[in-house]
PDB file of C-alpha atoms in Angstrom:
ATOM      1  CA  MET A   1      15.101  -1.522  16.241  1.00 43.00           C
ATOM      2  CA  GLU A   2      12.265   0.394  14.610  1.00 51.00           C
ATOM      3  CA  GLN A   3      12.499   4.020  15.683  1.00 53.00           C
ATOM      4  CA  ALA A   4      11.239   7.459  14.748  1.00 55.00           C
ATOM      5  CA  TYR A   5      13.140  10.549  15.935  1.00 52.00           C
ATOM      6  CA  GLY A   6      15.041   8.638  18.580  1.00 50.00           C
ATOM      7  CA  ALA A   7      12.122   6.748  20.150  1.00 53.00           C
ATOM      8  CA  GLY A   8      10.695   3.328  19.455  1.00 50.00           C
ATOM      9  CA  LYS A   9       7.211   2.151  18.681  1.00 53.00           C
ATOM     10  CA  ALA A  10       4.431   3.913  20.590  1.00 52.00           C
ATOM     11  CA  GLY A  11       2.792   2.038  23.427  1.00 54.00           C
ATOM     12  CA  GLY A  12       5.915   0.726  25.172  1.00 59.00           C
ATOM     13  CA  THR A  13       6.398   0.728  28.929  1.00 68.00           C
ATOM     14  CA  PHE A  14       8.137   3.668  30.623  1.00 68.00           C
ATOM     15  CA  ASP A  15      11.374   2.851  32.450  1.00 74.00           C
ATOM     16  CA  PRO A  16      12.382   5.759  34.737  1.00 79.00           C
ATOM     17  CA  ILE A  17      15.921   4.415  35.258  1.00 86.00           C
ATOM     18  CA  THR A  18      16.615   4.251  31.526  1.00 83.00           C
ATOM     19  CA  PHE A  19      15.015   7.664  31.059  1.00 81.00           C
ATOM     20  CA  ILE A  20      17.183   9.346  33.714  1.00 86.00           C
ATOM     21  CA  GLN A  21      20.326   7.883  32.133  1.00 87.00           C
ATOM     22  CA  GLN A  22      19.645   9.453  28.736  1.00 89.00           C
ATOM     23  CA  PRO A  23      21.910  12.442  27.886  1.00 90.00           C
ATOM     24  CA  GLN A  24      18.913  14.588  26.974  1.00 90.00           C
ATOM     25  CA  ALA A  25      17.271  14.037  30.361  1.00 91.00           C
ATOM     26  CA  ILE A  26      20.550  14.625  32.235  1.00 94.00           C
ATOM     27  CA  LEU A  27      21.108  17.952  30.470  1.00 94.00           C
ATOM     28  CA  ARG A  28      17.554  19.075  31.197  1.00 94.00           C
ATOM     29  CA  ILE A  29      17.902  18.274  34.887  1.00 94.00           C
ATOM     30  CA  VAL A  30      21.265  20.071  35.064  1.00 96.00           C
ATOM     31  CA  SER A  31      19.815  23.133  33.298  1.00 96.00           C
ATOM     32  CA  TRP A  32      16.833  22.976  35.652  1.00 95.00           C
ATOM     33  CA  ILE A  33      19.171  23.067  38.676  1.00 96.00           C
ATOM     34  CA  PHE A  34      21.199  25.924  37.186  1.00 96.00           C
ATOM     35  CA  SER A  35      18.047  27.995  36.692  1.00 96.00           C
ATOM     36  CA  ILE A  36      17.071  27.447  40.327  1.00 96.00           C
ATOM     37  CA  VAL A  37      20.522  28.565  41.496  1.00 96.00           C
ATOM     38  CA  ILE A  38      20.454  31.722  39.357  1.00 96.00           C
ATOM     39  CA  PHE A  39      16.926  32.601  40.401  1.00 95.00           C
ATOM     40  CA  GLY A  40      17.595  31.899  44.084  1.00 94.00           C
ATOM     41  CA  CYS A  41      20.894  33.778  44.279  1.00 93.00           C
ATOM     42  CA  ILE A  42      19.514  36.993  42.800  1.00 94.00           C
ATOM     43  CA  ALA A  43      16.090  36.837  44.454  1.00 92.00           C
ATOM     44  CA  ASN A  44      17.519  36.181  47.934  1.00 91.00           C
ATOM     45  CA  GLU A  45      20.799  38.122  47.982  1.00 88.00           C
ATOM     46  CA  GLY A  46      20.746  40.252  44.860  1.00 87.00           C
ATOM     47  CA  TYR A  47      19.213  43.232  46.626  1.00 88.00           C
ATOM     48  CA  VAL A  48      21.153  45.102  49.316  1.00 84.00           C
ATOM     49  CA  ASN A  49      20.862  48.415  51.091  1.00 81.00           C
ATOM     50  CA  PRO A  50      23.593  50.718  52.407  1.00 74.00           C
ATOM     51  CA  PRO A  51      23.919  51.171  56.200  1.00 73.00           C
ATOM     52  CA  ASP A  52      22.479  54.668  56.090  1.00 74.00           C
ATOM     53  CA  SER A  53      19.460  53.873  53.915  1.00 73.00           C
ATOM     54  CA  PRO A  54      16.604  51.371  54.227  1.00 78.00           C
ATOM     55  CA  GLU A  55      16.039  51.392  50.478  1.00 82.00           C
ATOM     56  CA  GLU A  56      17.281  48.264  48.675  1.00 85.00           C
ATOM     57  CA  PHE A  57      18.944  48.307  45.287  1.00 87.00           C
ATOM     58  CA  CYS A  58      20.234  45.727  42.844  1.00 89.00           C
ATOM     59  CA  ILE A  59      23.734  44.533  43.636  1.00 89.00           C
ATOM     60  CA  PHE A  60      24.641  44.689  39.937  1.00 92.00           C
ATOM     61  CA  ASN A  61      25.629  48.364  39.696  1.00 88.00           C
ATOM     62  CA  LYS A  62      22.270  49.401  41.139  1.00 88.00           C
ATOM     63  CA  ASN A  63      20.752  48.384  37.814  1.00 90.00           C
ATOM     64  CA  GLN A  64      17.279  47.060  38.519  1.00 92.00           C
ATOM     65  CA  ASN A  65      17.061  45.662  34.992  1.00 94.00           C
ATOM     66  CA  ALA A  66      19.994  43.342  35.657  1.00 93.00           C
ATOM     67  CA  CYS A  67      18.306  41.760  38.662  1.00 93.00           C
ATOM     68  CA  ASN A  68      14.969  41.575  36.877  1.00 94.00           C
ATOM     69  CA  TYR A  69      16.618  39.865  33.910  1.00 95.00           C
ATOM     70  CA  GLY A  70      18.304  37.241  36.078  1.00 94.00           C
ATOM     71  CA  VAL A  71      15.194  36.493  38.130  1.00 95.00           C
ATOM     72  CA  GLY A  72      12.883  36.423  35.120  1.00 95.00           C
ATOM     73  CA  MET A  73      15.125  34.253  32.976  1.00 95.00           C
ATOM     74  CA  GLY A  74      15.759  31.875  35.857  1.00 95.00           C
ATOM     75  CA  ALA A  75      12.040  31.410  36.491  1.00 96.00           C
ATOM     76  CA  LEU A  76      11.158  30.965  32.814  1.00 96.00           C
ATOM     77  CA  ALA A  77      14.060  28.577  32.208  1.00 96.00           C
ATOM     78  CA  PHE A  78      12.886  26.517  35.185  1.00 96.00           C
ATOM     79  CA  LEU A  79       9.421  26.203  33.658  1.00 96.00           C
ATOM     80  CA  SER A  80      10.851  25.376  30.216  1.00 95.00           C
ATOM     81  CA  CYS A  81      12.973  22.579  31.656  1.00 94.00           C
ATOM     82  CA  ALA A  82       9.996  21.131  33.500  1.00 93.00           C
ATOM     83  CA  ALA A  83       7.812  21.300  30.373  1.00 93.00           C
ATOM     84  CA  PHE A  84      10.352  19.575  28.137  1.00 92.00           C
ATOM     85  CA  LEU A  85      11.066  16.933  30.755  1.00 91.00           C
ATOM     86  CA  ALA A  86       7.366  16.117  30.706  1.00 90.00           C
ATOM     87  CA  LEU A  87       7.459  16.075  26.897  1.00 89.00           C
ATOM     88  CA  ASP A  88      10.413  13.665  26.963  1.00 87.00           C
ATOM     89  CA  VAL A  89       8.415  11.308  29.173  1.00 86.00           C
ATOM     90  CA  TYR A  90       5.399  11.473  26.840  1.00 85.00           C
ATOM     91  CA  PHE A  91       7.405  11.453  23.591  1.00 79.00           C
ATOM     92  CA  PRO A  92       7.601   7.630  23.139  1.00 79.00           C
ATOM     93  CA  GLN A  93       3.794   7.478  23.375  1.00 81.00           C
ATOM     94  CA  ILE A  94       3.336   9.784  20.367  1.00 76.00           C
ATOM     95  CA  SER A  95       2.345   7.560  17.435  1.00 72.00           C
ATOM     96  CA  SER A  96       2.255  10.252  14.740  1.00 75.00           C
ATOM     97  CA  VAL A  97       5.529  10.964  12.949  1.00 78.00           C
ATOM     98  CA  LYS A  98       4.405  14.505  12.162  1.00 84.00           C
ATOM     99  CA  ASP A  99       3.739  15.218  15.856  1.00 82.00           C
ATOM    100  CA  ARG A 100       7.117  13.772  16.817  1.00 82.00           C
ATOM    101  CA  LYS A 101       8.807  15.957  14.218  1.00 85.00           C
ATOM    102  CA  LYS A 102       7.066  19.063  15.589  1.00 87.00           C
ATOM    103  CA  ALA A 103       8.161  18.174  19.137  1.00 87.00           C
ATOM    104  CA  VAL A 104      11.798  17.718  18.073  1.00 89.00           C
ATOM    105  CA  LEU A 105      11.804  20.983  16.107  1.00 92.00           C
ATOM    106  CA  ALA A 106      10.311  22.793  19.117  1.00 92.00           C
ATOM    107  CA  ASP A 107      13.042  21.297  21.306  1.00 92.00           C
ATOM    108  CA  ILE A 108      15.767  22.544  18.944  1.00 93.00           C
ATOM    109  CA  GLY A 109      14.287  26.029  18.690  1.00 95.00           C
ATOM    110  CA  VAL A 110      13.638  26.530  22.404  1.00 95.00           C
ATOM    111  CA  SER A 111      17.034  25.145  23.425  1.00 95.00           C
ATOM    112  CA  ALA A 112      18.861  27.382  20.946  1.00 96.00           C
ATOM    113  CA  PHE A 113      16.809  30.355  22.160  1.00 97.00           C
ATOM    114  CA  TRP A 114      17.719  29.738  25.790  1.00 96.00           C
ATOM    115  CA  SER A 115      21.388  29.265  24.938  1.00 97.00           C
ATOM    116  CA  PHE A 116      21.357  32.695  23.306  1.00 97.00           C
ATOM    117  CA  MET A 117      19.415  34.288  26.163  1.00 97.00           C
ATOM    118  CA  TRP A 118      21.865  32.962  28.746  1.00 97.00           C
ATOM    119  CA  PHE A 119      24.757  34.267  26.662  1.00 97.00           C
ATOM    120  CA  VAL A 120      23.134  37.704  26.737  1.00 97.00           C
ATOM    121  CA  GLY A 121      22.420  37.323  30.457  1.00 95.00           C
ATOM    122  CA  PHE A 122      25.992  36.300  31.241  1.00 97.00           C
ATOM    123  CA  CYS A 123      27.423  39.275  29.352  1.00 96.00           C
ATOM    124  CA  PHE A 124      24.916  41.651  30.942  1.00 96.00           C
ATOM    125  CA  LEU A 125      25.393  40.485  34.532  1.00 95.00           C
ATOM    126  CA  ALA A 126      29.184  40.221  34.210  1.00 95.00           C
ATOM    127  CA  ASN A 127      29.413  43.734  32.800  1.00 95.00           C
ATOM    128  CA  GLN A 128      27.208  45.263  35.463  1.00 94.00           C
ATOM    129  CA  TRP A 129      29.084  43.454  38.216  1.00 92.00           C
ATOM    130  CA  GLN A 130      32.413  44.655  36.826  1.00 92.00           C
ATOM    131  CA  VAL A 131      31.383  48.317  36.809  1.00 91.00           C
ATOM    132  CA  SER A 132      29.734  48.191  40.240  1.00 87.00           C
ATOM    133  CA  LYS A 133      31.209  50.703  42.679  1.00 84.00           C
ATOM    134  CA  PRO A 134      32.574  49.364  45.982  1.00 80.00           C
ATOM    135  CA  ASP A 135      31.121  52.387  47.761  1.00 77.00           C
ATOM    136  CA  ASP A 136      27.615  51.261  46.842  1.00 74.00           C
ATOM    137  CA  ASN A 137      28.075  48.108  48.913  1.00 75.00           C
ATOM    138  CA  PRO A 138      30.614  48.827  51.670  1.00 67.00           C
ATOM    139  CA  LEU A 139      29.686  45.698  53.606  1.00 71.00           C
ATOM    140  CA  LYS A 140      30.250  43.568  50.489  1.00 78.00           C
ATOM    141  CA  GLU A 141      26.976  41.764  50.956  1.00 80.00           C
ATOM    142  CA  GLY A 142      25.778  39.311  48.323  1.00 82.00           C
ATOM    143  CA  GLY A 143      29.102  39.132  46.493  1.00 86.00           C
ATOM    144  CA  ASP A 144      29.180  35.326  46.447  1.00 90.00           C
ATOM    145  CA  ALA A 145      25.583  35.152  45.245  1.00 91.00           C
ATOM    146  CA  ALA A 146      26.292  37.587  42.416  1.00 92.00           C
ATOM    147  CA  ARG A 147      29.352  35.636  41.273  1.00 93.00           C
ATOM    148  CA  ALA A 148      27.385  32.364  41.476  1.00 95.00           C
ATOM    149  CA  ALA A 149      24.618  33.799  39.291  1.00 95.00           C
ATOM    150  CA  ILE A 150      27.163  34.918  36.705  1.00 96.00           C
ATOM    151  CA  THR A 151      28.972  31.569  36.773  1.00 96.00           C
ATOM    152  CA  PHE A 152      25.867  29.456  36.339  1.00 97.00           C
ATOM    153  CA  SER A 153      24.612  31.780  33.623  1.00 96.00           C
ATOM    154  CA  PHE A 154      27.825  30.959  31.778  1.00 97.00           C
ATOM    155  CA  PHE A 155      27.369  27.197  32.290  1.00 97.00           C
ATOM    156  CA  SER A 156      23.753  27.409  31.144  1.00 96.00           C
ATOM    157  CA  ILE A 157      24.903  28.603  27.718  1.00 97.00           C
ATOM    158  CA  PHE A 158      26.524  25.230  27.074  1.00 97.00           C
ATOM    159  CA  THR A 159      23.895  22.996  28.678  1.00 96.00           C
ATOM    160  CA  TRP A 160      21.147  24.517  26.520  1.00 96.00           C
ATOM    161  CA  ALA A 161      23.386  24.470  23.425  1.00 97.00           C
ATOM    162  CA  ALA A 162      24.045  20.766  24.060  1.00 96.00           C
ATOM    163  CA  GLN A 163      20.290  20.156  24.256  1.00 95.00           C
ATOM    164  CA  ALA A 164      19.843  21.873  20.905  1.00 95.00           C
ATOM    165  CA  PHE A 165      22.615  19.708  19.444  1.00 94.00           C
ATOM    166  CA  LEU A 166      21.063  16.489  20.731  1.00 92.00           C
ATOM    167  CA  GLY A 167      17.694  17.604  19.385  1.00 89.00           C
ATOM    168  CA  PHE A 168      19.283  18.175  15.979  1.00 91.00           C
ATOM    169  CA  GLN A 169      20.765  14.668  16.123  1.00 87.00           C
ATOM    170  CA  ARG A 170      17.295  13.265  16.785  1.00 85.00           C
ATOM    171  CA  TYR A 171      15.917  15.302  13.893  1.00 86.00           C
ATOM    172  CA  LYS A 172      18.537  13.837  11.551  1.00 83.00           C
ATOM    173  CA  LEU A 173      17.562  10.307  12.609  1.00 76.00           C
ATOM    174  CA  GLY A 174      14.037  10.945  11.377  1.00 71.00           C
ATOM    175  CA  SER A 175      11.932   7.862  10.674  1.00 53.00           C
ATOM    176  CA  SER A 176      13.942   4.687  10.206  1.00 50.00           C
ATOM    177  CA  SER A 177      11.070   2.274   9.628  1.00 44.00           C
ATOM    178  CA  SER A 178       8.122   1.925   7.277  1.00 39.00           C
ATOM    179  CA  LEU A 179       6.058   1.398  10.413  1.00 42.00           C
ATOM    180  CA  PHE A 180       6.340   5.146  10.980  1.00 44.00           C
ATOM    181  CA  SER A 181       5.971   6.191   7.356  1.00 45.00           C
ATOM    182  CA  GLN A 182       3.706   9.169   6.853  1.00 45.00           C
ATOM    183  CA  ASP A 183       2.198   7.401   3.806  1.00 45.00           C
ATOM    184  CA  TYR A 184       1.413   4.230   5.700  1.00 39.00           C
ATOM    185  CA  ILE A 185      -2.153   2.949   5.122  1.00 40.00           C
ATOM    186  CA  ASP A 186      -3.867   0.538   7.431  1.00 38.00           C
ATOM    187  CA  PRO A 187      -4.722  -2.592   5.363  1.00 44.00           C
ATOM    188  CA  THR A 188      -8.162  -2.728   6.948  1.00 45.00           C
ATOM    189  CA  GLN A 189      -8.864   0.743   5.514  1.00 43.00           C
ATOM    190  CA  ASP A 190      -7.435   0.029   2.034  1.00 48.00           C
ATOM    191  CA  PRO A 191     -10.204  -0.979  -0.428  1.00 53.00           C
ATOM    192  CA  ALA A 192      -7.693  -2.489  -2.824  1.00 53.00           C
ATOM    193  CA  ALA A 193      -6.415  -4.864  -0.159  1.00 48.00           C
ATOM    194  CA  ALA A 194      -9.847  -5.926   1.118  1.00 49.00           C
ATOM    195  CA  PRO A 195     -10.697  -9.628   0.422  1.00 49.00           C
ATOM    196  CA  SER A 196     -13.646 -10.473  -1.781  1.00 48.00           C
ATOM    197  CA  THR A 197     -16.858 -11.231   0.096  1.00 50.00           C
ATOM    198  CA  GLY A 198     -19.498 -13.321  -1.677  1.00 49.00           C
ATOM    199  CA  THR A 199     -19.492 -15.459  -4.852  1.00 46.00           C
ATOM    200  CA  GLU A 200     -19.477 -14.427  -8.469  1.00 50.00           C
ATOM    201  CA  TYR A 201     -22.818 -14.757 -10.333  1.00 47.00           C
ATOM    202  CA  THR A 202     -22.785 -17.017 -13.376  1.00 53.00           C
ATOM    203  CA  ALA A 203     -25.353 -16.329 -16.090  1.00 54.00           C
ATOM    204  CA  TYR A 204     -27.800 -19.054 -17.249  1.00 54.00           C
ATOM    205  CA  ASN A 205     -26.522 -21.254 -20.071  1.00 56.00           C
ATOM    206  CA  PRO A 206     -29.001 -23.470 -22.081  1.00 55.00           C
ATOM    207  CA  ASP A 207     -26.306 -26.075 -22.657  1.00 56.00           C
ATOM    208  CA  MET A 208     -26.282 -26.737 -18.933  1.00 53.00           C
ATOM    209  CA  GLU A 209     -29.852 -28.154 -19.122  1.00 52.00           C
ATOM    210  CA  ALA A 210     -29.221 -30.023 -22.381  1.00 51.00           C
ATOM    211  CA  ASN A 211     -26.223 -31.825 -20.961  1.00 51.00           C
ATOM    212  CA  TYR A 212     -27.924 -32.714 -17.691  1.00 50.00           C
ATOM    213  CA  ASP A 213     -28.654 -36.463 -17.549  1.00 55.00           C
ATOM    214  CA  GLY A 214     -30.336 -36.543 -14.153  1.00 52.00           C
ATOM    215  CA  SER A 215     -27.684 -38.757 -12.635  1.00 51.00           C
ATOM    216  CA  GLY A 216     -27.096 -36.294  -9.898  1.00 50.00           C
ATOM    217  CA  GLY A 217     -30.759 -35.835  -8.942  1.00 50.00           C
ATOM    218  CA  TYR A 218     -34.022 -37.750  -8.359  1.00 46.00           C
ATOM    219  CA  GLN A 219     -34.857 -40.435 -10.951  1.00 51.00           C
ATOM    220  CA  ASN A 220     -38.360 -41.786 -11.654  1.00 52.00           C
ATOM    221  CA  GLU A 221     -38.860 -45.629 -11.658  1.00 50.00           C
ATOM    222  CA  ASP A 222     -40.994 -47.445 -14.275  1.00 54.00           C
ATOM    223  CA  TYR A 223     -43.743 -49.729 -12.956  1.00 47.00           C
TER     224      TYR A 223
END
């Protein structure tokens, strides 16, 4: 089958069932769900207040930066997943090989970036949770939410790394058909391939009149 960067000829019909079953789409959806869990756990239960104070603080060692990191990364990862899911749907309709190459390279770069950011986030949240003082949260509120955020941050490292790997596999496939060659020229636009229109002019030759016997034209009759 003629393909370029893992997708066939542009203009084909979109099959949602086949699309959902692709590993790339599955990983994006899983990463999308993980980002929602991380964002929701910290935003809803990541801030607690002691019984004797109405002021709320971050459950991760009272470090506001830890909660801000988790919420911000979760929201941005959610948007990134949604954007690349939309790109995956549109990708088979891209007819230019150069544009497909740019999309695949962007996928690799963004996925690798998010894998690194979730590694940093996992280390940061796990460290702050480990050094948190029990006296800061005597009622032990939000403990399950904090552990869930740390756990799914850890899983997100591998889901985004897998997306980067699959993107690299697509990049290695490249263009497997001359149909997608960057040097391809439409025959209708190639002057060398255009058929000749009109007839070639032949110069006048006196021998043509001398050899003419009139048998092919009108002949006079003698009376």
